[in-house]
Amino acid sequence: VNVAAGYHFTPLVNGQVTQLGGFFTGTKTVKLFNKATGALLASATVTAANTWGYTAITPVAVQAGTTYTVAVYLAGTGGSRRTTLSPPFPRTFGDIRIEGSTSTATSTTPTARPTNTLTDRMLGQADVVFVPSP
């Protein structure tokens, strides 16, 4: 199954996303979107081997209180997931709050952006490196 999967997050302070990545196997595309507008803010090719992998990007300024989406595009293989999260989302990690996981099928539309919100599992395990503004 071809899917794009990741999570929606809201920074608690202004800052920058400096890397895109995730936990998967193979070379995948990871994208960063503004959740409300759907604007593509960054894209990176990331390689991992059943571990966390990251690729530096031109830093993207993100604003406190605005929700963003990060998603890994899985071409049928190499994905990972965590089910039955306890406690469920939303959850705060450092200076960002993960609102929920998201996924969408990409078999017929390879560039589709995931928009749904799941609070009890993490699909795709895409990730960002967030650096708060000084």
Tab-separated table of N, CA, C and O in Angstrom:
chain	number	residue	atom	x	y	z
A	1	VAL	N	0.845	-1.180	0.000
A	1	VAL	CA	0.000	0.000	0.000
A	1	VAL	C	0.888	1.241	0.000
A	1	VAL	O	1.789	1.363	0.823
A	2	ASN	N	0.608	2.136	-0.909
A	2	ASN	CA	1.348	3.396	-0.962
A	2	ASN	C	0.623	4.413	-0.099
A	2	ASN	O	-0.560	4.683	-0.306
A	3	VAL	N	1.336	4.965	0.876
A	3	VAL	CA	0.736	5.935	1.787
A	3	VAL	C	1.708	7.064	2.076
A	3	VAL	O	2.917	6.933	1.922
A	4	ALA	N	1.130	8.192	2.516
A	4	ALA	CA	1.879	9.284	3.124
A	4	ALA	C	1.407	9.307	4.570
A	4	ALA	O	0.200	9.336	4.829
A	5	ALA	N	2.343	9.266	5.514
A	5	ALA	CA	1.957	9.179	6.919
A	5	ALA	C	2.920	9.978	7.780
A	5	ALA	O	4.102	10.077	7.485
A	6	GLY	N	2.386	10.558	8.841
A	6	GLY	CA	3.200	11.352	9.750
A	6	GLY	C	2.361	11.917	10.867
A	6	GLY	O	1.517	11.217	11.414
A	7	TYR	N	2.563	13.217	11.172
A	7	TYR	CA	1.801	13.829	12.255
A	7	TYR	C	1.617	15.326	12.037
A	7	TYR	O	2.335	15.958	11.279
A	8	HIS	N	0.615	15.859	12.735
A	8	HIS	CA	0.369	17.296	12.790
A	8	HIS	C	1.003	17.803	14.088
A	8	HIS	O	0.848	17.162	15.137
A	9	PHE	N	1.688	18.942	14.022
A	9	PHE	CA	2.303	19.498	15.227
A	9	PHE	C	2.144	21.003	15.266
A	9	PHE	O	2.059	21.668	14.230
A	10	THR	N	2.117	21.529	16.491
A	10	THR	CA	1.998	22.963	16.724
A	10	THR	C	3.152	23.397	17.615
A	10	THR	O	3.257	22.920	18.758
A	11	PRO	N	4.034	24.282	17.124
A	11	PRO	CA	5.091	24.803	17.992
A	11	PRO	C	4.479	25.651	19.122
A	11	PRO	O	3.500	26.361	18.909
A	12	LEU	N	5.068	25.573	20.288
A	12	LEU	CA	4.630	26.377	21.428
A	12	LEU	C	5.362	27.711	21.466
A	12	LEU	O	4.931	28.632	22.151
A	13	VAL	N	6.465	27.793	20.724
A	13	VAL	CA	7.253	29.023	20.587
A	13	VAL	C	7.653	29.149	19.116
A	13	VAL	O	7.638	28.158	18.381
A	14	ASN	N	8.005	30.349	18.678
A	14	ASN	CA	8.502	30.523	17.311
A	14	ASN	C	9.836	29.804	17.155
A	14	ASN	O	10.602	29.671	18.120
A	15	GLY	N	10.133	29.361	15.954
A	15	GLY	CA	11.398	28.675	15.719
A	15	GLY	C	11.559	28.296	14.270
A	15	GLY	O	10.914	28.874	13.390
A	16	GLN	N	12.418	27.301	14.037
A	16	GLN	CA	12.694	26.823	12.689
A	16	GLN	C	12.710	25.306	12.671
A	16	GLN	O	13.184	24.673	13.626
A	17	VAL	N	12.235	24.738	11.569
A	17	VAL	CA	12.451	23.321	11.299
A	17	VAL	C	13.718	23.270	10.455
A	17	VAL	O	13.796	23.903	9.395
A	18	THR	N	14.740	22.540	10.949
A	18	THR	CA	16.042	22.515	10.286
A	18	THR	C	16.363	21.173	9.622
A	18	THR	O	17.297	21.100	8.835
A	19	GLN	N	15.606	20.125	9.986
A	19	GLN	CA	15.815	18.810	9.392
A	19	GLN	C	14.480	18.086	9.278
A	19	GLN	O	13.597	18.274	10.114
A	20	LEU	N	14.364	17.243	8.252
A	20	LEU	CA	13.227	16.343	8.111
A	20	LEU	C	13.759	14.923	8.192
A	20	LEU	O	14.882	14.649	7.761
A	21	GLY	N	12.950	14.023	8.743
A	21	GLY	CA	13.419	12.650	8.869
A	21	GLY	C	12.315	11.717	9.280
A	21	GLY	O	11.131	11.993	9.114
A	22	GLY	N	12.746	10.585	9.850
A	22	GLY	CA	11.792	9.611	10.327
A	22	GLY	C	12.429	8.271	10.604
A	22	GLY	O	13.630	8.084	10.438
A	23	PHE	N	11.599	7.332	11.039
A	23	PHE	CA	12.006	5.963	11.349
A	23	PHE	C	11.383	5.063	10.295
A	23	PHE	O	10.176	4.845	10.297
A	24	PHE	N	12.212	4.561	9.376
A	24	PHE	CA	11.730	3.692	8.310
A	24	PHE	C	12.933	2.984	7.703
A	24	PHE	O	14.062	3.161	8.158
A	25	THR	N	12.682	2.202	6.679
A	25	THR	CA	13.748	1.510	5.977
A	25	THR	C	13.714	1.914	4.514
A	25	THR	O	12.659	1.863	3.874
A	26	GLY	N	14.864	2.364	4.004
A	26	GLY	CA	14.970	2.738	2.605
A	26	GLY	C	15.154	4.231	2.431
A	26	GLY	O	15.383	4.968	3.383
A	27	THR	N	15.047	4.678	1.192
A	27	THR	CA	15.148	6.094	0.856
A	27	THR	C	13.751	6.594	0.550
A	27	THR	O	13.079	6.058	-0.349
A	28	LYS	N	13.304	7.583	1.308
A	28	LYS	CA	11.930	8.090	1.221
A	28	LYS	C	11.950	9.612	1.104
A	28	LYS	O	12.913	10.270	1.482
A	29	THR	N	10.833	10.151	0.626
A	29	THR	CA	10.634	11.595	0.606
A	29	THR	C	9.842	11.982	1.846
A	29	THR	O	8.831	11.345	2.164
A	30	VAL	N	10.321	13.008	2.556
A	30	VAL	CA	9.622	13.539	3.729
A	30	VAL	C	9.274	14.987	3.403
A	30	VAL	O	10.122	15.743	2.916
A	31	LYS	N	8.006	15.364	3.668
A	31	LYS	CA	7.536	16.707	3.338
A	31	LYS	C	6.969	17.403	4.560
A	31	LYS	O	6.406	16.766	5.440
A	32	LEU	N	7.096	18.738	4.559
A	32	LEU	CA	6.563	19.602	5.601
A	32	LEU	C	5.533	20.532	4.969
A	32	LEU	O	5.825	21.184	3.959
A	33	PHE	N	4.326	20.583	5.563
A	33	PHE	CA	3.232	21.405	5.058
A	33	PHE	C	2.694	22.327	6.146
A	33	PHE	O	2.753	21.988	7.329
A	34	ASN	N	2.107	23.436	5.732
A	34	ASN	CA	1.243	24.213	6.611
A	34	ASN	C	-0.084	23.465	6.593
A	34	ASN	O	-0.665	23.255	5.517
A	35	LYS	N	-0.573	23.036	7.746
A	35	LYS	CA	-1.775	22.204	7.779
A	35	LYS	C	-2.998	22.945	7.252
A	35	LYS	O	-3.776	22.402	6.481
A	36	ALA	N	-3.189	24.202	7.634
A	36	ALA	CA	-4.392	24.947	7.253
A	36	ALA	C	-4.434	25.269	5.763
A	36	ALA	O	-5.465	25.101	5.119
A	37	THR	N	-3.309	25.703	5.204
A	37	THR	CA	-3.305	26.140	3.806
A	37	THR	C	-2.919	25.037	2.832
A	37	THR	O	-3.186	25.148	1.641
A	38	GLY	N	-2.242	24.000	3.332
A	38	GLY	CA	-1.752	22.933	2.466
A	38	GLY	C	-0.467	23.279	1.743
A	38	GLY	O	0.049	22.478	0.969
A	39	ALA	N	0.088	24.470	1.999
A	39	ALA	CA	1.321	24.890	1.321
A	39	ALA	C	2.475	23.953	1.666
A	39	ALA	O	2.697	23.635	2.842
A	40	LEU	N	3.189	23.507	0.637
A	40	LEU	CA	4.392	22.703	0.839
A	40	LEU	C	5.515	23.643	1.244
A	40	LEU	O	5.873	24.558	0.492
A	41	LEU	N	6.089	23.436	2.438
A	41	LEU	CA	7.125	24.320	2.966
A	41	LEU	C	8.527	23.776	2.751
A	41	LEU	O	9.486	24.548	2.670
A	42	ALA	N	8.666	22.440	2.697
A	42	ALA	CA	9.981	21.825	2.508
A	42	ALA	C	9.789	20.370	2.117
A	42	ALA	O	8.762	19.757	2.436
A	43	SER	N	10.807	19.836	1.442
A	43	SER	CA	10.816	18.434	1.056
A	43	SER	C	12.261	17.957	1.096
A	43	SER	O	13.172	18.719	0.742
A	44	ALA	N	12.484	16.716	1.537
A	44	ALA	CA	13.842	16.177	1.606
A	44	ALA	C	13.824	14.687	1.313
A	44	ALA	O	12.847	13.997	1.607
A	45	THR	N	14.905	14.206	0.743
A	45	THR	CA	15.110	12.779	0.555
A	45	THR	C	15.894	12.285	1.765
A	45	THR	O	16.955	12.836	2.085
A	46	VAL	N	15.341	11.274	2.433
A	46	VAL	CA	15.929	10.777	3.676
A	46	VAL	C	16.155	9.275	3.540
A	46	VAL	O	15.268	8.557	3.075
A	47	THR	N	17.324	8.821	3.970
A	47	THR	CA	17.634	7.395	3.961
A	47	THR	C	17.814	6.912	5.392
A	47	THR	O	18.499	7.549	6.187
A	48	ALA	N	17.153	5.792	5.706
A	48	ALA	CA	17.267	5.182	7.032
A	48	ALA	C	17.242	3.668	6.870
A	48	ALA	O	16.766	3.149	5.862
A	49	ALA	N	17.742	2.967	7.869
A	49	ALA	CA	17.787	1.509	7.841
A	49	ALA	C	17.176	0.962	9.131
A	49	ALA	O	17.895	0.565	10.043
A	50	ASN	N	15.833	1.020	9.212
A	50	ASN	CA	15.108	0.572	10.399
A	50	ASN	C	15.600	1.302	11.642
A	50	ASN	O	15.765	0.725	12.712
A	51	THR	N	15.837	2.600	11.478
A	51	THR	CA	16.287	3.470	12.549
A	51	THR	C	15.873	4.895	12.183
A	51	THR	O	15.288	5.126	11.142
A	52	TRP	N	16.191	5.861	13.043
A	52	TRP	CA	15.894	7.263	12.760
A	52	TRP	C	16.953	7.813	11.813
A	52	TRP	O	18.143	7.643	12.045
A	53	GLY	N	16.498	8.489	10.757
A	53	GLY	CA	17.386	9.152	9.806
A	53	GLY	C	16.872	10.554	9.537
A	53	GLY	O	15.654	10.784	9.551
A	54	TYR	N	17.778	11.495	9.290
A	54	TYR	CA	17.407	12.898	9.070
A	54	TYR	C	18.239	13.492	7.944
A	54	TYR	O	19.382	13.079	7.726
A	55	THR	N	17.680	14.496	7.268
A	55	THR	CA	18.381	15.261	6.242
A	55	THR	C	18.181	16.738	6.546
A	55	THR	O	17.052	17.177	6.785
A	56	ALA	N	19.290	17.496	6.530
A	56	ALA	CA	19.205	18.945	6.750
A	56	ALA	C	18.487	19.594	5.581
A	56	ALA	O	18.632	19.180	4.433
A	57	ILE	N	17.690	20.620	5.890
A	57	ILE	CA	16.982	21.403	4.879
A	57	ILE	C	17.318	22.879	5.091
A	57	ILE	O	17.835	23.255	6.142
A	58	THR	N	17.015	23.703	4.100
A	58	THR	CA	17.080	25.143	4.323
A	58	THR	C	16.071	25.433	5.428
A	58	THR	O	14.902	25.040	5.308
A	59	PRO	N	16.491	26.047	6.544
A	59	PRO	CA	15.575	26.231	7.673
A	59	PRO	C	14.259	26.908	7.265
A	59	PRO	O	14.250	27.839	6.464
A	60	VAL	N	13.173	26.377	7.818
A	60	VAL	CA	11.831	26.901	7.565
A	60	VAL	C	11.332	27.533	8.859
A	60	VAL	O	11.244	26.854	9.892
A	61	ALA	N	11.006	28.827	8.821
A	61	ALA	CA	10.460	29.509	9.996
A	61	ALA	C	9.050	28.993	10.258
A	61	ALA	O	8.230	28.900	9.338
A	62	VAL	N	8.783	28.616	11.512
A	62	VAL	CA	7.448	28.184	11.925
A	62	VAL	C	7.018	29.026	13.117
A	62	VAL	O	7.852	29.454	13.927
A	63	GLN	N	5.712	29.270	13.194
A	63	GLN	CA	5.177	30.184	14.195
A	63	GLN	C	4.448	29.443	15.310
A	63	GLN	O	3.713	28.482	15.038
A	64	ALA	N	4.608	29.926	16.524
A	64	ALA	CA	3.871	29.387	17.668
A	64	ALA	C	2.378	29.488	17.370
A	64	ALA	O	1.908	30.509	16.850
A	65	GLY	N	1.650	28.422	17.674
A	65	GLY	CA	0.207	28.427	17.510
A	65	GLY	C	-0.288	28.042	16.130
A	65	GLY	O	-1.486	27.848	15.931
A	66	THR	N	0.605	27.913	15.148
A	66	THR	CA	0.230	27.473	13.804
A	66	THR	C	0.503	25.979	13.709
A	66	THR	O	1.539	25.505	14.178
A	67	THR	N	-0.404	25.231	13.082
A	67	THR	CA	-0.235	23.788	12.986
A	67	THR	C	0.360	23.421	11.633
A	67	THR	O	-0.025	23.950	10.594
A	68	TYR	N	1.306	22.483	11.668
A	68	TYR	CA	2.033	22.003	10.501
A	68	TYR	C	1.879	20.488	10.419
A	68	TYR	O	1.526	19.833	11.404
A	69	THR	N	2.173	19.949	9.241
A	69	THR	CA	2.125	18.509	9.024
A	69	THR	C	3.462	18.055	8.475
A	69	THR	O	3.998	18.676	7.544
A	70	VAL	N	4.016	16.966	9.022
A	70	VAL	CA	5.195	16.323	8.455
A	70	VAL	C	4.762	14.916	8.054
A	70	VAL	O	4.039	14.245	8.802
A	71	ALA	N	5.157	14.489	6.854
A	71	ALA	CA	4.745	13.175	6.364
A	71	ALA	C	5.850	12.532	5.550
A	71	ALA	O	6.553	13.205	4.799
A	72	VAL	N	5.989	11.214	5.717
A	72	VAL	CA	6.911	10.417	4.909
A	72	VAL	C	6.076	9.716	3.840
A	72	VAL	O	4.983	9.221	4.119
A	73	TYR	N	6.578	9.725	2.626
A	73	TYR	CA	5.896	9.106	1.493
A	73	TYR	C	6.494	7.713	1.285
A	73	TYR	O	7.644	7.576	0.889
A	74	LEU	N	5.684	6.710	1.621
A	74	LEU	CA	6.121	5.321	1.586
A	74	LEU	C	5.619	4.670	0.302
A	74	LEU	O	4.422	4.595	0.073
A	75	ALA	N	6.526	4.221	-0.519
A	75	ALA	CA	6.159	3.576	-1.779
A	75	ALA	C	5.958	2.079	-1.543
A	75	ALA	O	6.679	1.243	-2.090
A	76	GLY	N	5.010	1.751	-0.693
A	76	GLY	CA	4.645	0.356	-0.480
A	76	GLY	C	5.478	-0.407	0.526
A	76	GLY	O	5.063	-1.454	1.001
A	77	THR	N	6.686	0.067	0.874
A	77	THR	CA	7.535	-0.685	1.791
A	77	THR	C	8.286	0.249	2.726
A	77	THR	O	8.399	1.443	2.479
A	78	GLY	N	8.822	-0.334	3.789
A	78	GLY	CA	9.747	0.367	4.656
A	78	GLY	C	9.143	1.170	5.774
A	78	GLY	O	9.855	1.787	6.554
A	79	GLY	N	7.825	1.191	5.893
A	79	GLY	CA	7.188	2.004	6.916
A	79	GLY	C	7.237	1.382	8.297
A	79	GLY	O	7.535	0.205	8.466
A	80	SER	N	6.948	2.201	9.289
A	80	SER	CA	6.842	1.719	10.665
A	80	SER	C	5.658	2.413	11.312
A	80	SER	O	5.170	3.428	10.835
A	81	ARG	N	5.210	1.844	12.412
A	81	ARG	CA	4.088	2.447	13.128
A	81	ARG	C	4.134	2.014	14.583
A	81	ARG	O	4.761	1.025	14.931
A	82	ARG	N	3.453	2.800	15.401
A	82	ARG	CA	3.252	2.455	16.807
A	82	ARG	C	1.755	2.527	17.050
A	82	ARG	O	1.116	3.519	16.720
A	83	THR	N	1.209	1.475	17.600
A	83	THR	CA	-0.225	1.441	17.844
A	83	THR	C	-0.519	1.480	19.325
A	83	THR	O	0.358	1.248	20.153
A	84	THR	N	-1.741	1.789	19.662
A	84	THR	CA	-2.232	1.856	21.031
A	84	THR	C	-1.342	2.749	21.891
A	84	THR	O	-0.775	2.310	22.894
A	85	LEU	N	-1.194	4.002	21.487
A	85	LEU	CA	-0.390	4.954	22.254
A	85	LEU	C	-1.088	5.297	23.565
A	85	LEU	O	-2.282	5.550	23.592
A	86	SER	N	-0.319	5.310	24.615
A	86	SER	CA	-0.867	5.659	25.919
A	86	SER	C	0.147	6.537	26.646
A	86	SER	O	1.265	6.095	26.881
A	87	PRO	N	-0.179	7.782	26.963
A	87	PRO	CA	-1.463	8.419	26.698
A	87	PRO	C	-1.593	8.756	25.214
A	87	PRO	O	-0.592	8.839	24.510
A	88	PRO	N	-2.826	8.985	24.755
A	88	PRO	CA	-3.031	9.338	23.350
A	88	PRO	C	-2.615	10.777	23.072
A	88	PRO	O	-2.312	11.537	23.982
A	89	PHE	N	-2.607	11.158	21.789
A	89	PHE	CA	-2.353	12.541	21.411
A	89	PHE	C	-3.577	13.375	21.752
A	89	PHE	O	-4.674	12.846	21.805
A	90	PRO	N	-3.443	14.704	21.951
A	90	PRO	CA	-2.211	15.480	21.792
A	90	PRO	C	-1.261	15.269	22.972
A	90	PRO	O	-1.699	15.029	24.101
A	91	ARG	N	0.041	15.391	22.664
A	91	ARG	CA	1.097	15.267	23.667
A	91	ARG	C	2.178	16.288	23.359
A	91	ARG	O	2.473	16.556	22.201
A	92	THR	N	2.773	16.833	24.407
A	92	THR	CA	3.811	17.844	24.251
A	92	THR	C	5.180	17.208	24.419
A	92	THR	O	5.411	16.438	25.360
A	93	PHE	N	6.077	17.536	23.476
A	93	PHE	CA	7.464	17.076	23.504
A	93	PHE	C	8.332	18.319	23.346
A	93	PHE	O	8.357	18.910	22.261
A	94	GLY	N	9.012	18.726	24.406
A	94	GLY	CA	9.836	19.930	24.331
A	94	GLY	C	8.984	21.135	23.987
A	94	GLY	O	8.012	21.440	24.679
A	95	ASP	N	9.307	21.793	22.874
A	95	ASP	CA	8.626	23.020	22.470
A	95	ASP	C	7.570	22.817	21.384
A	95	ASP	O	7.132	23.780	20.763
A	96	ILE	N	7.187	21.549	21.121
A	96	ILE	CA	6.111	21.309	20.161
A	96	ILE	C	5.070	20.378	20.764
A	96	ILE	O	5.371	19.551	21.630
A	97	ARG	N	3.841	20.555	20.295
A	97	ARG	CA	2.748	19.666	20.702
A	97	ARG	C	2.327	18.872	19.469
A	97	ARG	O	1.971	19.454	18.442
A	98	ILE	N	2.384	17.550	19.573
A	98	ILE	CA	1.893	16.703	18.486
A	98	ILE	C	0.395	16.558	18.684
A	98	ILE	O	-0.073	16.080	19.712
A	99	GLU	N	-0.349	17.021	17.672
A	99	GLU	CA	-1.811	17.028	17.745
A	99	GLU	C	-2.387	15.661	17.437
A	99	GLU	O	-3.436	15.295	17.971
A	100	GLY	N	-1.734	14.913	16.557
A	100	GLY	CA	-2.210	13.589	16.185
A	100	GLY	C	-1.477	13.082	14.964
A	100	GLY	O	-0.814	13.840	14.255
A	101	SER	N	-1.602	11.799	14.739
A	101	SER	CA	-1.024	11.157	13.577
A	101	SER	C	-1.920	11.407	12.369
A	101	SER	O	-3.092	11.767	12.515
A	102	THR	N	-1.372	11.200	11.160
A	102	THR	CA	-2.151	11.416	9.939
A	102	THR	C	-1.654	10.488	8.849
A	102	THR	O	-0.474	10.130	8.824
A	103	SER	N	-2.546	10.087	7.965
A	103	SER	CA	-2.135	9.259	6.828
A	103	SER	C	-3.155	9.363	5.707
A	103	SER	O	-4.326	9.691	5.943
A	104	THR	N	-2.700	9.091	4.485
A	104	THR	CA	-3.588	9.037	3.324
A	104	THR	C	-2.993	8.099	2.291
A	104	THR	O	-1.765	7.975	2.189
A	105	ALA	N	-3.835	7.429	1.546
A	105	ALA	CA	-3.383	6.576	0.449
A	105	ALA	C	-2.845	7.449	-0.676
A	105	ALA	O	-3.398	8.505	-0.970
A	106	THR	N	-1.750	7.004	-1.297
A	106	THR	CA	-1.146	7.762	-2.393
A	106	THR	C	-1.057	6.931	-3.675
A	106	THR	O	-0.347	7.308	-4.598
A	107	SER	N	-1.763	5.813	-3.731
A	107	SER	CA	-1.698	4.944	-4.915
A	107	SER	C	-2.159	5.666	-6.171
A	107	SER	O	-1.539	5.537	-7.223
A	108	THR	N	-3.252	6.428	-6.096
A	108	THR	CA	-3.760	7.119	-7.283
A	108	THR	C	-3.284	8.562	-7.370
A	108	THR	O	-3.268	9.137	-8.454
A	109	THR	N	-2.902	9.151	-6.238
A	109	THR	CA	-2.390	10.525	-6.209
A	109	THR	C	-1.100	10.526	-5.389
A	109	THR	O	-1.128	10.720	-4.176
A	110	PRO	N	0.052	10.285	-6.032
A	110	PRO	CA	1.315	10.123	-5.306
A	110	PRO	C	1.729	11.307	-4.431
A	110	PRO	O	2.488	11.145	-3.492
A	111	THR	N	1.232	12.522	-4.723
A	111	THR	CA	1.628	13.699	-3.946
A	111	THR	C	0.563	14.118	-2.938
A	111	THR	O	0.659	15.191	-2.355
A	112	ALA	N	-0.451	13.273	-2.720
A	112	ALA	CA	-1.538	13.620	-1.797
A	112	ALA	C	-0.988	13.981	-0.416
A	112	ALA	O	-0.037	13.373	0.069
A	113	ARG	N	-1.621	14.984	0.194
A	113	ARG	CA	-1.222	15.436	1.532
A	113	ARG	C	-2.184	14.831	2.553
A	113	ARG	O	-3.396	14.951	2.407
A	114	PRO	N	-1.656	14.181	3.604
A	114	PRO	CA	-2.556	13.628	4.623
A	114	PRO	C	-3.167	14.742	5.476
A	114	PRO	O	-2.471	15.679	5.871
A	115	THR	N	-4.471	14.644	5.738
A	115	THR	CA	-5.156	15.689	6.502
A	115	THR	C	-5.954	15.163	7.691
A	115	THR	O	-6.326	15.937	8.555
A	116	ASN	N	-6.240	13.848	7.741
A	116	ASN	CA	-7.018	13.329	8.867
A	116	ASN	C	-6.187	13.380	10.149
A	116	ASN	O	-4.978	13.603	10.120
A	117	THR	N	-6.822	13.203	11.295
A	117	THR	CA	-6.120	13.225	12.582
A	117	THR	C	-6.511	11.988	13.385
A	117	THR	O	-7.693	11.762	13.637
A	118	LEU	N	-5.513	11.200	13.768
A	118	LEU	CA	-5.697	10.011	14.601
A	118	LEU	C	-4.988	10.255	15.925
A	118	LEU	O	-3.856	10.728	15.938
A	119	THR	N	-5.634	9.941	17.033
A	119	THR	CA	-5.033	10.255	18.330
A	119	THR	C	-4.496	9.035	19.075
A	119	THR	O	-3.848	9.191	20.106
A	120	ASP	N	-4.718	7.829	18.562
A	120	ASP	CA	-4.339	6.635	19.308
A	120	ASP	C	-3.194	5.836	18.703
A	120	ASP	O	-2.851	4.776	19.189
A	121	ARG	N	-2.576	6.334	17.633
A	121	ARG	CA	-1.475	5.609	16.998
A	121	ARG	C	-0.574	6.582	16.247
A	121	ARG	O	-0.978	7.696	15.953
A	122	MET	N	0.639	6.130	15.938
A	122	MET	CA	1.570	6.916	15.131
A	122	MET	C	1.880	6.106	13.895
A	122	MET	O	2.433	5.020	13.983
A	123	LEU	N	1.499	6.632	12.746
A	123	LEU	CA	1.729	5.956	11.476
A	123	LEU	C	2.862	6.643	10.729
A	123	LEU	O	2.943	7.865	10.709
A	124	GLY	N	3.732	5.851	10.123
A	124	GLY	CA	4.796	6.409	9.294
A	124	GLY	C	6.026	6.876	10.043
A	124	GLY	O	7.113	6.785	9.535
A	125	GLN	N	5.848	7.369	11.235
A	125	GLN	CA	6.924	7.871	12.082
A	125	GLN	C	7.857	8.852	11.359
A	125	GLN	O	9.071	8.737	11.419
A	126	ALA	N	7.254	9.819	10.656
A	126	ALA	CA	8.014	10.945	10.111
A	126	ALA	C	8.407	11.837	11.288
A	126	ALA	O	7.840	11.728	12.376
A	127	ASP	N	9.372	12.746	11.075
A	127	ASP	CA	9.815	13.584	12.187
A	127	ASP	C	10.442	14.877	11.662
A	127	ASP	O	10.803	14.973	10.493
A	128	VAL	N	10.571	15.848	12.563
A	128	VAL	CA	11.251	17.109	12.277
A	128	VAL	C	12.271	17.368	13.376
A	128	VAL	O	12.156	16.841	14.485
A	129	VAL	N	13.267	18.193	13.068
A	129	VAL	CA	14.133	18.779	14.089
A	129	VAL	C	13.699	20.229	14.196
A	129	VAL	O	13.771	20.984	13.213
A	130	PHE	N	13.215	20.610	15.381
A	130	PHE	CA	12.724	21.958	15.643
A	130	PHE	C	13.713	22.688	16.533
A	130	PHE	O	14.143	22.163	17.561
A	131	VAL	N	14.094	23.898	16.122
A	131	VAL	CA	15.020	24.721	16.889
A	131	VAL	C	14.282	26.007	17.287
A	131	VAL	O	13.905	26.793	16.410
A	132	PRO	N	14.046	26.218	18.593
A	132	PRO	CA	13.349	27.442	19.027
A	132	PRO	C	14.165	28.694	18.693
A	132	PRO	O	15.389	28.657	18.684
A	133	SER	N	13.462	29.786	18.420
A	133	SER	CA	14.144	31.074	18.209
A	133	SER	C	14.764	31.523	19.523
A	133	SER	O	14.218	31.277	20.592
A	134	PRO	N	15.928	32.210	19.442
A	134	PRO	CA	16.572	32.668	20.682
A	134	PRO	C	15.753	33.749	21.376
A	134	PRO	O	14.955	34.414	20.806
